[in-house]
CSV table of C-alpha atoms in Angstrom, one decimal:
chain,number,residue,atom,x,y,z
T,1,MET,CA,70.3,-45.8,-45.2
T,2,PHE,CA,69.3,-42.4,-44.0
T,3,HIS,CA,66.6,-40.6,-45.9
T,4,LYS,CA,65.6,-36.9,-45.5
T,5,LEU,CA,62.2,-35.5,-46.7
T,6,MET,CA,61.2,-32.0,-45.9
T,7,VAL,CA,57.5,-31.7,-45.2
T,8,LEU,CA,55.1,-28.9,-44.4
T,9,PRO,CA,54.0,-28.1,-40.9
T,10,VAL,CA,50.3,-27.2,-41.6
T,11,LEU,CA,48.1,-28.1,-44.6
T,12,TYR,CA,44.4,-27.2,-45.2
T,13,SER,CA,42.6,-29.1,-47.9
T,14,GLY,CA,39.0,-29.5,-49.0
T,15,GLN,CA,36.1,-27.6,-50.4
T,16,GLY,CA,35.8,-24.2,-48.7
T,17,CYS,CA,38.9,-24.5,-46.5
T,18,LEU,CA,40.4,-21.2,-47.6
T,19,ALA,CA,38.4,-19.0,-45.2
T,20,GLU,CA,38.8,-21.1,-42.1
T,21,GLY,CA,42.5,-21.8,-42.9
T,22,ILE,CA,43.3,-18.1,-43.3
T,23,ARG,CA,41.5,-17.3,-40.0
T,24,GLU,CA,43.5,-19.9,-38.1
T,25,ILE,CA,46.8,-18.8,-39.7
T,26,LEU,CA,46.2,-15.1,-38.9
T,27,GLU,CA,45.4,-16.0,-35.3
T,28,ARG,CA,48.4,-18.4,-34.9
T,29,GLU,CA,50.8,-15.8,-36.4
T,30,ARG,CA,49.1,-12.9,-34.6
T,31,ALA,CA,49.3,-11.2,-38.0
T,32,GLY,CA,48.3,-7.5,-38.0
T,33,LYS,CA,49.4,-7.0,-41.6
T,34,VAL,CA,49.7,-9.4,-44.6
T,35,LEU,CA,51.8,-8.9,-47.7
T,36,VAL,CA,49.8,-10.5,-50.6
T,37,PHE,CA,51.7,-11.7,-53.6
T,38,THR,CA,49.5,-12.3,-56.7
T,39,ASP,CA,49.4,-11.3,-60.4
T,40,LYS,CA,47.3,-8.9,-62.5
T,41,GLY,CA,45.4,-11.7,-64.1
T,42,ILE,CA,44.1,-13.0,-60.8
T,43,MET,CA,43.3,-9.4,-59.7
T,44,GLY,CA,41.4,-8.8,-63.0
T,45,ALA,CA,39.4,-11.9,-62.6
T,46,GLY,CA,38.3,-10.9,-59.1
T,47,LEU,CA,39.5,-14.2,-57.7
T,48,ILE,CA,41.5,-12.5,-55.0
T,49,SER,CA,38.3,-11.5,-53.2
T,50,LEU,CA,38.2,-15.0,-51.8
T,51,LEU,CA,41.2,-14.0,-49.7
T,52,LEU,CA,40.7,-10.3,-49.2
T,53,ASP,CA,37.2,-10.8,-47.9
T,54,VAL,CA,38.6,-12.8,-45.0
T,55,LEU,CA,41.3,-10.3,-44.3
T,56,ARG,CA,38.8,-7.5,-44.2
T,57,GLU,CA,36.5,-9.5,-41.9
T,58,ARG,CA,39.4,-10.0,-39.5
T,59,GLN,CA,40.3,-6.4,-39.8
T,60,VAL,CA,43.8,-7.3,-40.9
T,61,GLU,CA,45.7,-4.8,-43.0
T,62,TYR,CA,47.1,-6.0,-46.3
T,63,GLU,CA,49.3,-4.7,-49.1
T,64,ILE,CA,49.1,-6.3,-52.6
T,65,PHE,CA,52.1,-6.9,-54.8
T,66,ASP,CA,50.9,-8.0,-58.3
T,67,ASP,CA,53.6,-6.6,-60.6
T,68,LEU,CA,54.8,-10.0,-61.7
T,69,ARG,CA,54.6,-11.4,-65.2
T,70,PRO,CA,54.4,-15.2,-66.0
T,71,GLU,CA,57.7,-17.0,-66.2
T,72,PRO,CA,59.6,-14.2,-64.5
T,73,SER,CA,63.3,-13.4,-64.8
T,74,TYR,CA,65.4,-13.1,-61.7
T,75,ARG,CA,65.4,-9.4,-62.2
T,76,ASP,CA,61.6,-9.4,-62.2
T,77,VAL,CA,61.6,-11.2,-58.9
T,78,GLU,CA,64.2,-8.9,-57.4
T,79,ASN,CA,62.1,-5.9,-58.4
T,80,ILE,CA,59.0,-7.2,-56.6
T,81,CYS,CA,61.0,-8.1,-53.6
T,82,LYS,CA,62.4,-4.6,-53.5
T,83,GLN,CA,58.8,-3.3,-53.6
T,84,ALA,CA,58.0,-5.4,-50.5
T,85,GLU,CA,61.2,-4.5,-48.7
T,86,ASP,CA,59.9,-1.2,-47.3
T,87,SER,CA,56.6,-2.7,-46.3
T,88,GLN,CA,56.1,-3.9,-42.7
T,89,GLY,CA,54.2,-7.2,-42.5
T,90,ASP,CA,53.8,-10.3,-40.3
T,91,LEU,CA,53.1,-12.8,-43.0
T,92,ILE,CA,53.4,-13.3,-46.7
T,93,VAL,CA,50.4,-14.9,-48.5
T,94,ALA,CA,51.1,-16.1,-52.0
T,95,PHE,CA,47.8,-16.4,-54.0
T,96,GLY,CA,48.6,-17.5,-57.5
T,97,GLY,CA,50.3,-20.0,-59.8
T,98,GLY,CA,53.9,-21.2,-59.7
T,99,SER,CA,55.5,-17.9,-60.7
T,100,VAL,CA,53.7,-16.1,-57.9
T,101,MET,CA,54.5,-18.7,-55.3
T,102,ASP,CA,58.2,-18.9,-56.4
T,103,ALA,CA,58.5,-15.1,-56.1
T,104,ALA,CA,56.9,-15.1,-52.7
T,105,LYS,CA,59.1,-18.0,-51.5
T,106,LEU,CA,62.2,-16.0,-52.6
T,107,CYS,CA,60.9,-12.9,-50.8
T,108,SER,CA,60.4,-15.0,-47.6
T,109,ILE,CA,64.2,-15.5,-47.5
T,110,LEU,CA,65.2,-12.1,-49.0
T,111,LYS,CA,63.2,-9.6,-47.0
T,112,GLY,CA,65.5,-7.7,-44.6
T,113,SER,CA,68.6,-9.6,-45.9
T,114,GLU,CA,71.7,-8.3,-47.5
T,115,TYR,CA,71.7,-10.7,-50.4
T,116,LEU,CA,69.8,-10.6,-53.7
T,117,VAL,CA,68.2,-13.2,-56.0
T,118,ASN,CA,71.4,-13.1,-58.2
T,119,ASP,CA,73.4,-14.0,-55.1
T,120,LEU,CA,71.2,-17.0,-54.4
T,121,LEU,CA,71.7,-18.2,-58.0
T,122,ALA,CA,75.4,-18.4,-57.2
T,123,ASN,CA,74.9,-19.7,-53.6
T,124,PRO,CA,71.4,-20.9,-52.7
T,125,GLY,CA,72.5,-21.7,-49.1
T,126,LEU,CA,72.8,-18.0,-48.3
T,127,GLY,CA,69.0,-17.7,-47.8
T,128,LYS,CA,67.4,-17.9,-44.4
T,129,LYS,CA,63.8,-17.6,-43.5
T,130,GLN,CA,63.0,-14.0,-42.8
T,131,ILE,CA,59.2,-14.0,-42.7
T,132,LYS,CA,56.6,-16.8,-42.7
T,133,LEU,CA,54.7,-17.8,-45.8
T,134,ALA,CA,51.3,-19.2,-46.6
T,135,ALA,CA,50.8,-20.5,-50.1
T,136,ILE,CA,47.4,-20.8,-51.9
T,137,PRO,CA,47.8,-22.3,-55.4
T,138,THR,CA,45.4,-21.1,-58.0
T,139,THR,CA,46.3,-23.7,-60.6
T,140,CYS,CA,46.3,-27.5,-60.2
T,141,GLY,CA,49.8,-28.4,-61.0
T,142,THR,CA,53.1,-26.6,-60.3
T,143,GLY,CA,53.5,-28.1,-56.8
T,144,SER,CA,55.5,-24.9,-55.8
T,145,GLU,CA,53.4,-24.8,-52.6
T,146,ALA,CA,55.2,-27.9,-51.4
T,147,THR,CA,58.8,-27.5,-52.7
T,148,CYS,CA,62.0,-25.8,-51.6
T,149,ASN,CA,62.6,-24.7,-55.2
T,150,ALA,CA,62.1,-21.4,-57.0
T,151,ILE,CA,62.5,-21.2,-60.8
T,152,VAL,CA,63.6,-18.0,-62.5
T,153,ALA,CA,64.6,-17.1,-66.0
T,154,ILE,CA,68.2,-15.9,-66.8
T,155,PRO,CA,67.7,-13.7,-69.9
T,156,GLU,CA,71.4,-13.3,-70.6
T,157,GLU,CA,71.8,-17.1,-70.8
T,158,GLU,CA,68.4,-17.7,-72.4
T,159,VAL,CA,67.5,-20.4,-69.9
T,160,LYS,CA,65.8,-21.0,-66.6
T,161,LYS,CA,67.5,-22.1,-63.4
T,162,GLY,CA,66.3,-23.4,-60.0
T,163,ILE,CA,67.2,-22.0,-56.6
T,164,VAL,CA,67.0,-24.7,-54.0
T,165,ASN,CA,66.8,-23.8,-50.3
T,166,HIS,CA,64.8,-25.7,-47.7
T,167,ASP,CA,64.0,-22.4,-45.9
T,168,MET,CA,61.7,-21.6,-48.9
T,169,ILE,CA,59.3,-24.4,-48.1
T,170,PRO,CA,56.0,-22.6,-47.2
T,171,ASP,CA,54.9,-22.7,-43.6
T,172,TYR,CA,51.2,-23.1,-44.5
T,173,VAL,CA,49.4,-24.4,-47.6
T,174,ILE,CA,45.7,-24.1,-48.5
T,175,LEU,CA,44.3,-26.3,-51.2
T,176,ASP,CA,40.7,-25.2,-51.8
T,177,PRO,CA,39.1,-26.5,-55.1
T,178,GLU,CA,36.8,-23.4,-55.0
T,179,VAL,CA,39.9,-21.3,-56.0
T,180,ILE,CA,40.3,-23.3,-59.2
T,181,ARG,CA,36.6,-23.7,-60.0
T,182,ASN,CA,36.7,-21.5,-63.1
T,183,LEU,CA,40.3,-22.2,-64.1
T,184,PRO,CA,40.5,-22.2,-68.0
T,185,LYS,CA,40.8,-25.6,-69.5
T,186,GLY,CA,44.2,-24.8,-71.1
T,187,ILE,CA,45.7,-24.0,-67.7
T,188,VAL,CA,44.1,-27.1,-66.1
T,189,ALA,CA,45.8,-29.1,-68.9
T,190,ALA,CA,49.3,-27.5,-68.8
T,191,THR,CA,49.6,-27.3,-65.0
T,192,GLY,CA,48.0,-30.8,-64.6
T,193,VAL,CA,50.5,-32.4,-67.0
T,194,ASP,CA,53.3,-30.5,-65.2
T,195,ALA,CA,52.2,-32.1,-61.9
T,196,LEU,CA,52.0,-35.5,-63.6
T,197,ALA,CA,55.6,-35.0,-64.8
T,198,HIS,CA,56.7,-34.2,-61.2
T,199,ALA,CA,55.2,-37.4,-59.9
T,200,VAL,CA,56.5,-39.7,-62.7
T,201,GLU,CA,60.0,-38.1,-62.8
T,202,CYS,CA,60.4,-38.3,-59.0
T,203,TYR,CA,59.2,-41.9,-59.0
T,204,THR,CA,61.8,-42.8,-61.7
T,205,SER,CA,64.6,-40.6,-60.3
T,206,LYS,CA,68.0,-41.9,-59.3
T,207,LYS,CA,67.6,-40.1,-56.0
T,208,ALA,CA,64.2,-41.6,-55.3
T,209,THR,CA,63.7,-42.9,-51.7
T,210,PRO,CA,60.9,-44.9,-50.1
T,211,LEU,CA,59.6,-41.7,-48.6
T,212,SER,CA,59.6,-39.8,-51.9
T,213,ASP,CA,58.1,-42.8,-53.7
T,214,THR,CA,55.2,-42.8,-51.3
T,215,TYR,CA,54.2,-39.3,-52.3
T,216,ALA,CA,55.1,-39.6,-55.9
T,217,LEU,CA,53.0,-42.7,-56.3
T,218,ALA,CA,50.0,-41.2,-54.5
T,219,GLY,CA,50.3,-38.1,-56.6
T,220,ALA,CA,50.5,-40.1,-59.8
T,221,LYS,CA,47.4,-42.1,-59.0
T,222,LEU,CA,45.4,-39.0,-58.3
T,223,ILE,CA,46.5,-37.2,-61.4
T,224,PHE,CA,46.2,-40.1,-63.9
T,225,GLY,CA,42.8,-40.8,-62.5
T,226,ASN,CA,41.4,-37.3,-62.5
T,227,ILE,CA,43.1,-35.0,-65.1
T,228,ARG,CA,40.8,-35.9,-68.0
T,229,GLU,CA,37.7,-35.3,-65.8
T,230,ALA,CA,39.0,-32.1,-64.4
T,231,TYR,CA,39.8,-30.9,-67.9
T,232,GLU,CA,36.5,-32.0,-69.6
T,233,ASN,CA,34.1,-31.1,-66.8
T,234,PRO,CA,35.2,-27.9,-65.0
T,235,ASP,CA,32.4,-28.1,-62.4
T,236,ASN,CA,33.6,-31.5,-61.1
T,237,ARG,CA,35.0,-30.2,-57.8
T,238,LYS,CA,36.0,-33.7,-56.6
T,239,ALA,CA,38.3,-34.0,-59.6
T,240,LYS,CA,39.7,-30.5,-59.1
T,241,GLU,CA,40.3,-31.3,-55.4
T,242,ALA,CA,42.1,-34.5,-56.4
T,243,MET,CA,44.3,-32.6,-58.9
T,244,LEU,CA,45.3,-30.1,-56.2
T,245,LEU,CA,46.2,-32.8,-53.8
T,246,GLY,CA,48.0,-34.8,-56.4
T,247,ALA,CA,50.1,-31.7,-57.4
T,248,PHE,CA,50.9,-31.1,-53.7
T,249,TYR,CA,52.1,-34.7,-53.3
T,250,GLY,CA,54.2,-34.4,-56.4
T,251,GLY,CA,55.7,-31.2,-54.9
T,252,ILE,CA,56.6,-33.0,-51.7
T,253,ALA,CA,58.2,-35.8,-53.7
T,254,ILE,CA,60.5,-33.2,-55.4
T,255,THR,CA,62.0,-32.3,-52.1
T,256,GLY,CA,63.0,-35.9,-51.6
T,257,SER,CA,64.2,-37.0,-55.0
T,258,GLY,CA,64.0,-34.2,-57.6
T,259,THR,CA,62.8,-34.2,-61.2
T,260,THR,CA,64.8,-35.5,-64.1
T,261,ALA,CA,65.4,-35.0,-67.9
T,262,VAL,CA,61.8,-33.8,-68.7
T,263,HIS,CA,62.3,-30.6,-66.6
T,264,ALA,CA,66.0,-30.3,-67.5
T,265,LEU,CA,65.3,-30.2,-71.2
T,266,SER,CA,62.2,-28.0,-70.9
T,267,TYR,CA,64.2,-25.1,-69.2
T,268,PRO,CA,65.8,-23.8,-72.4
T,269,LEU,CA,62.3,-23.8,-74.1
T,270,GLY,CA,61.0,-21.5,-71.4
T,271,GLY,CA,64.1,-19.4,-71.0
T,272,LYS,CA,64.6,-18.5,-74.7
T,273,TYR,CA,61.2,-19.0,-76.3
T,274,HIS,CA,59.0,-18.2,-73.3
T,275,ILE,CA,56.9,-21.3,-73.7
T,276,PRO,CA,54.8,-21.8,-70.6
T,277,HIS,CA,56.4,-24.3,-68.3
T,278,GLY,CA,53.7,-26.9,-68.2
T,279,VAL,CA,53.4,-26.8,-72.0
T,280,SER,CA,57.2,-27.2,-72.6
T,281,ASN,CA,57.2,-30.2,-70.2
T,282,ALA,CA,54.3,-31.8,-72.0
T,283,ILE,CA,55.8,-31.4,-75.4
T,284,ILE,CA,58.8,-33.5,-74.5
T,285,PHE,CA,57.4,-35.6,-71.7
T,286,GLY,CA,56.6,-38.7,-73.7
T,287,HIS,CA,59.8,-38.6,-75.8
T,288,VAL,CA,62.0,-38.4,-72.7
T,289,MET,CA,60.1,-41.3,-71.0
T,290,ARG,CA,60.5,-43.5,-74.2
T,291,MET,CA,64.2,-42.7,-74.1
T,292,ASN,CA,64.3,-43.6,-70.4
T,293,ARG,CA,62.1,-46.7,-70.7
T,294,GLU,CA,64.7,-49.5,-70.4
T,295,ALA,CA,66.5,-47.7,-67.5
T,296,CYS,CA,63.3,-47.3,-65.5
T,297,ALA,CA,61.1,-50.1,-66.7
T,298,GLU,CA,60.8,-51.5,-63.2
T,299,GLN,CA,59.5,-48.2,-61.8
T,300,LEU,CA,57.1,-47.6,-64.7
T,301,ALA,CA,55.7,-51.1,-64.2
T,302,ARG,CA,55.0,-50.4,-60.5
T,303,LEU,CA,53.2,-47.2,-61.6
T,304,CYS,CA,51.1,-49.3,-64.0
T,305,ASP,CA,50.2,-51.6,-61.2
T,306,ALA,CA,48.9,-48.6,-59.2
T,307,ILE,CA,47.0,-46.9,-62.0
T,308,HIS,CA,45.8,-49.9,-64.0
T,309,PRO,CA,45.9,-53.0,-61.8
T,310,ARG,CA,44.0,-55.0,-64.5
T,311,LEU,CA,47.4,-55.4,-66.2
T,312,TRP,CA,49.0,-57.1,-63.2
T,313,GLU,CA,49.7,-60.3,-65.1
T,314,ALA,CA,51.5,-58.4,-68.0
T,315,GLY,CA,55.2,-58.3,-68.4
T,316,GLN,CA,57.4,-55.4,-67.3
T,317,LYS,CA,57.8,-54.0,-70.8
T,318,GLU,CA,54.1,-54.1,-71.5
T,319,LYS,CA,53.4,-52.2,-68.3
T,320,ALA,CA,56.0,-49.6,-68.9
T,321,ASP,CA,54.7,-49.0,-72.4
T,322,TYR,CA,51.1,-48.6,-71.0
T,323,VAL,CA,52.2,-45.8,-68.7
T,324,ILE,CA,54.0,-44.0,-71.5
T,325,ARG,CA,51.0,-44.4,-73.8
T,326,GLU,CA,48.8,-43.0,-71.0
T,327,ILE,CA,51.0,-39.9,-70.7
T,328,GLU,CA,50.9,-39.4,-74.4
T,329,ASP,CA,47.1,-39.9,-74.5
T,330,ILE,CA,46.5,-37.4,-71.7
T,331,ILE,CA,48.5,-34.8,-73.6
T,332,ARG,CA,46.5,-35.4,-76.8
T,333,PHE,CA,43.2,-35.4,-74.8
T,334,THR,CA,43.9,-32.1,-73.2
T,335,GLN,CA,44.9,-30.6,-76.6
T,336,ILE,CA,48.4,-29.4,-75.5
T,337,PRO,CA,50.7,-28.8,-78.5
T,338,THR,CA,53.0,-31.8,-79.3
T,339,ASP,CA,55.7,-29.9,-81.2
T,340,LEU,CA,57.6,-26.6,-81.0
T,341,TYR,CA,56.9,-25.2,-84.5
T,342,GLY,CA,54.1,-23.0,-83.3
T,343,PHE,CA,56.4,-21.3,-80.8
T,344,GLY,CA,58.9,-20.1,-83.3
T,345,VAL,CA,61.5,-22.8,-82.7
T,346,ARG,CA,63.2,-23.9,-85.9
T,347,LYS,CA,65.7,-26.7,-86.8
T,348,GLU,CA,68.5,-24.1,-86.9
T,349,ASP,CA,67.9,-23.7,-83.1
T,350,LEU,CA,68.8,-27.3,-82.4
T,351,ASP,CA,72.4,-26.8,-81.5
T,352,PHE,CA,71.4,-24.1,-78.9
T,353,LEU,CA,68.8,-26.5,-77.4
T,354,VAL,CA,71.3,-29.4,-77.1
T,355,GLU,CA,74.0,-27.2,-75.5
T,356,ALA,CA,71.6,-25.4,-73.1
T,357,GLY,CA,69.7,-28.6,-72.2
T,358,SER,CA,72.9,-30.5,-71.5
T,359,LYS,CA,74.0,-27.9,-69.0
T,360,GLN,CA,71.0,-28.6,-66.7
T,361,THR,CA,73.1,-31.0,-64.7
T,362,ARG,CA,71.3,-30.4,-61.4
T,363,LEU,CA,68.4,-32.4,-62.8
T,364,LEU,CA,70.1,-34.5,-65.5
T,365,VAL,CA,72.1,-36.3,-62.8
T,366,ASN,CA,68.8,-37.6,-61.4
T,367,ASN,CA,67.9,-39.3,-64.7
T,368,LYS,CA,68.3,-43.1,-64.5
T,369,LYS,CA,69.6,-43.2,-68.1
T,370,GLU,CA,72.7,-41.1,-68.6
T,371,LEU,CA,71.8,-39.0,-71.6
T,372,THR,CA,74.5,-38.3,-74.2
T,373,LEU,CA,74.5,-35.3,-76.4
T,374,GLU,CA,73.1,-37.4,-79.2
T,375,ASP,CA,70.3,-38.6,-76.9
T,376,ILE,CA,69.4,-35.0,-76.1
T,377,ARG,CA,69.6,-34.1,-79.8
T,378,SER,CA,67.3,-37.0,-80.7
T,379,ILE,CA,64.6,-35.9,-78.2
T,380,TYR,CA,64.6,-32.3,-79.4
T,381,GLU,CA,64.6,-33.4,-83.1
T,382,LYS,CA,61.3,-35.3,-82.5
T,383,VAL,CA,59.5,-32.2,-81.5
T,384,LEU,CA,60.9,-29.7,-84.1
């Protein structure tokens, strides 16, 4: 059977790799001007200096585009892409979390084209690479630096949707734990659990392949083994480096298999209630996996063998239960909310959630258990 897995041409990883990586990329691309995508939070924290200092040292011009809010709508992304349209540049550098990287990825196939983000929502295949892109994640979990996906909110439908186009895979990735050294614990938690969901969902996906399984399993081992330490001890750079690499591996796995019902059912939570993506995934993660347990017990048992080999003599069900309990314990340990009440979601919203969640067929078809409307309703009811 033929398997296809899109991978990245150049990866820089390790403590302090940002400076050397950027120098090499600028030389390779003969870049005289760089378009920097980031956000105002990163600008305000002064984190961007890690990048700008190298650009100044190399006497490379740059222009900053930071007018992007978290969880952006497709209109927000179109606006920032329009701002960049009139700017000449040889390379885009995305320095930020998932929203920043997704916007930069879309710009890399929009700049100089005749189509808009809205056109790509209808026909993702329209997009072609227009300008090369280097991605530098400033969180430890979205995996956007490795994927061909970009997620945008659709306000009129009160939901999020993914645009999938292989030309959006970044050309360069820099994973430097120095960038996330002072990352707030809440963001370590939310983005880390998001990355864990990528790995677990991809490993249990209907579309999983031996190639995607390799990356999903490697990512899961790194995240299960390091997320508590990265959260509890912010100065542990080895744990932070492991989280960055685990998130990256999970992102690669997405290009080969895709996520499943956790992400599908979280999209309405972000689209209508603006719950941060990692938090919305975490709230329903354990419940979806319990719903899926019988359908993917074999895969969960193999995950258990990788992360807790001392249970190797246990039965398949015991191993699957262990993995699900680990997921739930990580969410409790990192103090992520476990229900929707604090986000203004009420029981009267249940019908909307069920209808909107059931429409996320791009991801639901990957779920090993075919979820009925009653299954979906049951999952949402548990977190209301």
